[in-house]
Amino acid sequence: MSRARLNVGSWGKIRTRKVQDNPRRYEASGRVRVTTSRVDQIKAIAETEAAAVAAFKTEANTRVSFAAADELSPNTTVSELVQMMINQLRTGVALNPVRPQTVDQYETVLTVLSGQTRGGKYPTIGGLPLRQVTKQQVRRWLRDVSVISPATGKRCKAVAKRAFDLAIDEGVDLWGGNPAEKAPLKRAEKRPPKALTPADITVLRERVRSWQTPRKRTDLLGIVDMLIATGMRPGELFALRWEDVDLVAQPATVTVAGTTVELKGRRADGKGVRRQPFGKTDAAYRTLALPKWEAVQLTERRVSAASEYVFPNEDGGLLNIRNVGTRWRQARGEEYEGVTLYDFRRTVATILARGVSDAAAASQLGHGDVAVTHHHYIERATDAGDYTGVLEGLAP
């Protein structure tokens, strides 16, 4: 039986063994297809089996990235170009790297280019060689994708811009500039910030309390209360460790020093839900004072804590934000359909803006730009203007 043909950028079975003359070191070996016409045999040695496999994958990705750049030509297809760009990001050789979770999102564009999503409803230019691609085609493709899904269109544009920049940098400039640069997109409908009322919060708390049973290991009520007390991002809350909490201080504080991310792949390979030791923005690293009622709840929780995380999963590890979101939707009920865990964040922002200032709300939420808080998190009534000079004439 013949070997299955590898796709460019993929490897076959990785074999591991102890190095004969040094039993404390391991060797990982296998083959990787670096171009359509070239397959390399690779070996990597490290102190542990897992480290050897990781070193093999790093070397494989590096070879694919450099070989692909050498092969880039007017005959390269758009999908192949995007794959080359992603390989560069994976291996860290790109000039402007992005976070691993962002690369995972970029990779989903390959399914759009292949027409494999939404039953093939997305238009595609993935199979076209670069020599046949025009600036008008790229812009039309991005526009049409954004009409179906503004979010997908926005992601496709970001990926296309990086990919065509790569082509131009490697000498394949057939368009007199990046064809995706100024492509117009349909924007998603803006959802005005909506804060929950005290009555809403009371009802939602009771619904969560009713949903919570001893058999449901996720402390959803505790999570909701902490979001109400701090306005933290859910990912920040799930990454919160007891070492980040100071219950002795007056008032008690928590320091937001990380967030959770979910990387595509197996947990054994270091993927899945992981704690990222920095936040979404530079301003995300902050210390928040706790209201007394939440400090009391955390003090009670600390007594029985068996995990380094304040809100762990049932195994003591990190909660998956998607799983918590599912449980939240079960608990909130149809009346509050559309209310997400992020709405508690908007509520905190609105209360602080009204009671203190927009700047105070931005600081609490971890925004470096007050305008972001102002436009996307604070619920405001429309200012109708001052017409009292006219209305005075209606006095009885």
Coordinates of C-alpha atoms in Angstrom, one line a residue, residues 67-331:
A67 CA 10.8 27.0 1.1
A68 CA 7.4 28.4 0.3
A69 CA 8.7 31.9 0.1
D70 CA 11.3 30.7 -2.3
E71 CA 8.6 29.1 -4.5
L72 CA 6.2 32.0 -4.4
S73 CA 5.5 33.0 -8.0
P74 CA 2.7 34.4 -10.2
N75 CA 1.5 30.8 -10.5
T76 CA 1.0 30.5 -6.7
T77 CA -2.7 30.4 -5.9
V78 CA -4.4 32.7 -3.4
S79 CA -5.0 29.8 -1.0
E80 CA -1.4 28.8 -1.2
L81 CA -0.3 32.4 -0.6
V82 CA -2.5 32.6 2.5
Q83 CA -1.1 29.3 3.8
M84 CA 2.5 30.6 3.3
M85 CA 1.6 33.7 5.3
I86 CA 0.1 31.6 8.1
N87 CA 3.2 29.3 8.2
Q88 CA 5.4 32.3 8.6
L89 CA 3.3 33.5 11.6
R90 CA 3.4 30.0 13.1
T91 CA 7.1 29.8 12.9
G92 CA 7.8 33.3 14.2
V93 CA 9.7 34.4 11.1
A94 CA 7.1 37.0 10.2
L95 CA 8.3 40.6 10.7
N96 CA 5.1 41.6 12.5
P97 CA 4.0 38.5 14.6
V98 CA 0.5 38.1 16.1
R99 CA -0.7 36.0 19.0
P100 CA -1.3 32.3 18.5
Q101 CA -5.0 32.6 19.0
T102 CA -5.1 35.2 16.2
V103 CA -3.3 32.9 13.9
D104 CA -6.0 30.3 14.6
Q105 CA -8.6 32.8 13.6
Y106 CA -6.6 33.7 10.4
E107 CA -6.5 30.0 9.5
T108 CA -10.3 29.8 9.3
V109 CA -10.0 32.0 6.2
L110 CA -8.6 29.0 4.3
T111 CA -12.0 27.3 4.6
V112 CA -13.6 30.4 3.1
L113 CA -11.2 30.4 0.3
S114 CA -11.9 26.8 -0.4
G115 CA -15.7 27.3 -0.3
Q116 CA -16.1 24.8 2.5
T117 CA -18.1 26.9 4.9
R118 CA -21.8 27.7 5.1
G119 CA -22.6 25.1 2.5
G120 CA -20.3 26.8 0.0
K121 CA -22.3 30.0 0.1
Y122 CA -19.2 32.2 0.4
P123 CA -17.7 33.3 -2.9
T124 CA -14.1 32.3 -3.3
I125 CA -11.0 33.2 -5.2
G126 CA -8.8 30.6 -3.5
G127 CA -8.0 28.6 -6.5
L128 CA -7.0 31.5 -8.8
P129 CA -3.2 31.9 -9.5
L130 CA -1.9 35.3 -8.6
R131 CA -1.3 36.2 -12.2
Q132 CA -5.0 36.0 -12.9
V133 CA -6.1 37.9 -9.8
T134 CA -7.1 41.5 -10.3
K135 CA -7.6 44.3 -7.7
Q136 CA -11.3 44.4 -8.6
Q137 CA -11.7 40.7 -8.0
V138 CA -10.1 40.9 -4.5
R139 CA -12.3 43.9 -3.5
R140 CA -15.4 42.3 -4.9
W141 CA -14.7 39.0 -3.1
L142 CA -14.2 40.8 0.2
R143 CA -17.3 42.9 -0.3
D144 CA -19.5 39.9 -1.1
V145 CA -18.2 37.9 1.9
S146 CA -18.9 40.9 4.2
V147 CA -22.4 41.1 3.0
I148 CA -23.0 37.5 4.2
S149 CA -21.0 38.0 7.4
P150 CA -19.5 41.3 8.3
A151 CA -17.2 39.7 10.9
T152 CA -15.9 37.1 8.4
G153 CA -15.4 39.8 5.8
K154 CA -13.3 41.9 8.3
R155 CA -11.2 38.8 9.1
C156 CA -10.7 38.0 5.4
K157 CA -9.6 41.5 4.7
A158 CA -7.0 41.4 7.5
V159 CA -5.6 38.1 6.2
A160 CA -5.7 39.2 2.6
K161 CA -3.8 42.4 3.4
R162 CA -1.0 40.4 5.1
A163 CA -0.9 37.8 2.4
F164 CA -0.6 40.2 -0.5
D165 CA 2.0 42.2 1.5
L166 CA 4.0 38.9 1.6
A167 CA 3.6 38.4 -2.1
I168 CA 4.8 42.0 -2.8
D169 CA 7.7 41.7 -0.4
E170 CA 8.8 38.5 -2.3
G171 CA 8.8 40.3 -5.6
V172 CA 5.3 39.3 -6.9
D173 CA 3.7 42.7 -7.3
L174 CA 1.1 42.4 -10.0
W175 CA -1.3 45.0 -8.8
G176 CA 0.6 48.3 -8.2
G177 CA -0.1 48.1 -4.5
N178 CA -1.9 45.8 -2.1
P179 CA -5.3 44.9 -3.7
A180 CA -7.0 44.4 -0.3
E181 CA -5.8 47.6 1.2
K182 CA -8.8 49.8 0.5
A183 CA -11.5 47.2 -0.1
P184 CA -14.9 48.5 1.2
L185 CA -16.8 46.2 3.6
K186 CA -20.3 46.0 4.9
R187 CA -20.1 46.9 8.6
A188 CA -21.9 44.9 11.3
E189 CA -24.9 46.6 12.8
K190 CA -23.8 48.5 15.8
R191 CA -25.5 47.4 19.0
P192 CA -26.0 50.4 21.3
P193 CA -24.5 49.7 24.8
K194 CA -27.3 48.6 27.1
A195 CA -26.8 48.5 30.9
L196 CA -28.8 46.2 33.1
T197 CA -31.1 47.8 35.7
P198 CA -30.9 46.9 39.4
A199 CA -34.2 45.0 38.9
D200 CA -32.7 43.1 36.0
I201 CA -29.7 42.1 38.1
T202 CA -31.9 40.9 40.9
V203 CA -34.0 38.7 38.6
L204 CA -30.9 37.3 36.9
R205 CA -29.2 36.5 40.2
E206 CA -32.3 34.6 41.3
R207 CA -32.5 32.7 38.1
V208 CA -28.9 31.7 38.4
R209 CA -29.5 30.7 42.0
S210 CA -32.4 28.5 40.9
W211 CA -30.3 26.9 38.1
Q212 CA -27.4 26.2 40.5
T213 CA -27.6 22.8 42.1
P214 CA -24.9 20.7 44.0
R215 CA -24.5 18.5 40.9
K216 CA -23.6 21.5 38.7
R217 CA -19.9 22.1 39.5
T218 CA -19.6 25.5 37.8
D219 CA -20.3 28.2 40.4
L220 CA -22.2 30.4 38.0
L221 CA -23.6 32.6 40.7
G222 CA -20.1 33.3 42.1
I223 CA -18.9 34.2 38.6
V224 CA -21.9 36.5 37.9
D225 CA -21.4 38.3 41.3
M226 CA -17.7 38.8 40.6
L227 CA -18.4 40.3 37.1
I228 CA -20.9 42.6 38.7
A229 CA -18.5 43.7 41.4
T230 CA -15.5 44.3 39.0
G231 CA -16.6 44.7 35.4
M232 CA -13.8 42.3 34.5
R233 CA -13.7 40.5 31.1
P234 CA -14.9 36.9 31.6
G235 CA -11.5 35.6 30.3
E236 CA -9.7 37.7 32.9
L237 CA -11.9 36.4 35.7
F238 CA -11.3 32.7 34.7
A239 CA -7.5 33.4 34.7
L240 CA -7.6 35.0 38.2
R241 CA -5.4 33.2 40.7
W242 CA -5.5 33.4 44.5
E243 CA -2.0 35.0 44.4
D244 CA -3.7 37.9 42.5
V245 CA -6.2 38.4 45.4
D246 CA -5.4 40.5 48.5
L247 CA -8.2 40.0 51.1
V248 CA -6.2 41.7 53.8
A249 CA -6.0 45.1 52.1
Q250 CA -8.6 47.7 52.9
P251 CA -10.5 47.6 50.7
A252 CA -9.7 44.1 49.4
T253 CA -8.2 44.0 45.9
V254 CA -7.7 41.8 42.9
T255 CA -5.0 42.3 40.3
V256 CA -5.8 41.5 36.7
A257 CA -2.6 39.9 35.5
G258 CA -3.7 37.6 32.6
T259 CA -6.6 36.1 30.6
T260 CA -7.6 32.8 29.2
V261 CA -7.2 31.9 25.5
E262 CA -8.1 28.8 23.6
L263 CA -5.6 27.5 21.1
K264 CA -6.5 25.1 18.3
G265 CA -5.0 21.6 19.0
R266 CA -4.6 18.9 21.6
R267 CA -4.0 19.6 25.3
A268 CA -1.1 17.2 25.1
D269 CA 0.6 19.6 22.7
G270 CA 0.1 22.6 24.9
K271 CA -3.1 23.7 23.1
G272 CA -6.7 24.0 24.3
V273 CA -7.6 26.5 27.1
R274 CA -4.5 28.2 28.4
R275 CA -3.7 31.1 30.8
Q276 CA -2.0 34.0 29.0
P277 CA 0.2 36.0 31.4
F278 CA -0.9 39.3 29.9
G279 CA -4.2 40.9 29.0
K280 CA -5.9 42.0 25.8
T281 CA -4.3 45.4 26.0
D282 CA -1.5 47.1 27.9
A283 CA -4.1 48.8 30.1
A284 CA -5.6 45.4 31.0
Y285 CA -3.0 44.9 33.8
R286 CA -4.6 46.7 36.7
T287 CA -5.6 46.4 40.3
L288 CA -9.3 46.7 41.2
A289 CA -10.8 47.5 44.6
L290 CA -13.6 45.1 45.7
P291 CA -16.9 46.2 47.3
K292 CA -17.3 44.7 50.8
W293 CA -20.0 42.3 49.8
E294 CA -17.7 40.6 47.2
A295 CA -14.7 40.6 49.5
V296 CA -16.9 38.7 52.0
Q297 CA -17.8 36.1 49.4
L298 CA -14.2 35.7 48.3
T299 CA -13.1 35.2 51.9
E300 CA -15.6 32.4 52.3
R301 CA -14.5 30.9 49.0
R302 CA -10.8 31.0 50.0
V303 CA -11.4 28.7 53.0
S304 CA -12.4 25.7 50.9
A305 CA -10.2 26.6 47.8
A306 CA -8.4 23.6 46.4
S307 CA -7.1 25.2 43.2
E308 CA -4.7 28.0 42.3
Y309 CA -7.6 29.5 40.4
V310 CA -10.4 31.5 42.1
F311 CA -13.0 30.1 39.7
P312 CA -11.7 26.7 38.5
N313 CA -13.4 24.0 36.5
E314 CA -14.3 20.7 38.2
D315 CA -10.8 19.4 37.8
G316 CA -9.2 22.5 39.3
G317 CA -8.0 23.8 36.0
L318 CA -9.1 26.7 33.7
L319 CA -12.8 27.2 32.8
N320 CA -13.7 27.2 29.1
I321 CA -15.5 30.5 28.3
R322 CA -17.7 28.7 25.7
N323 CA -18.9 26.1 28.3
V324 CA -19.7 28.8 30.8
G325 CA -21.5 30.8 28.2
T326 CA -23.7 27.7 27.5
R327 CA -24.6 27.4 31.2
W328 CA -25.3 31.1 31.4
R329 CA -27.8 30.8 28.5
Q330 CA -29.5 27.9 30.3
A331 CA -29.8 29.9 33.5

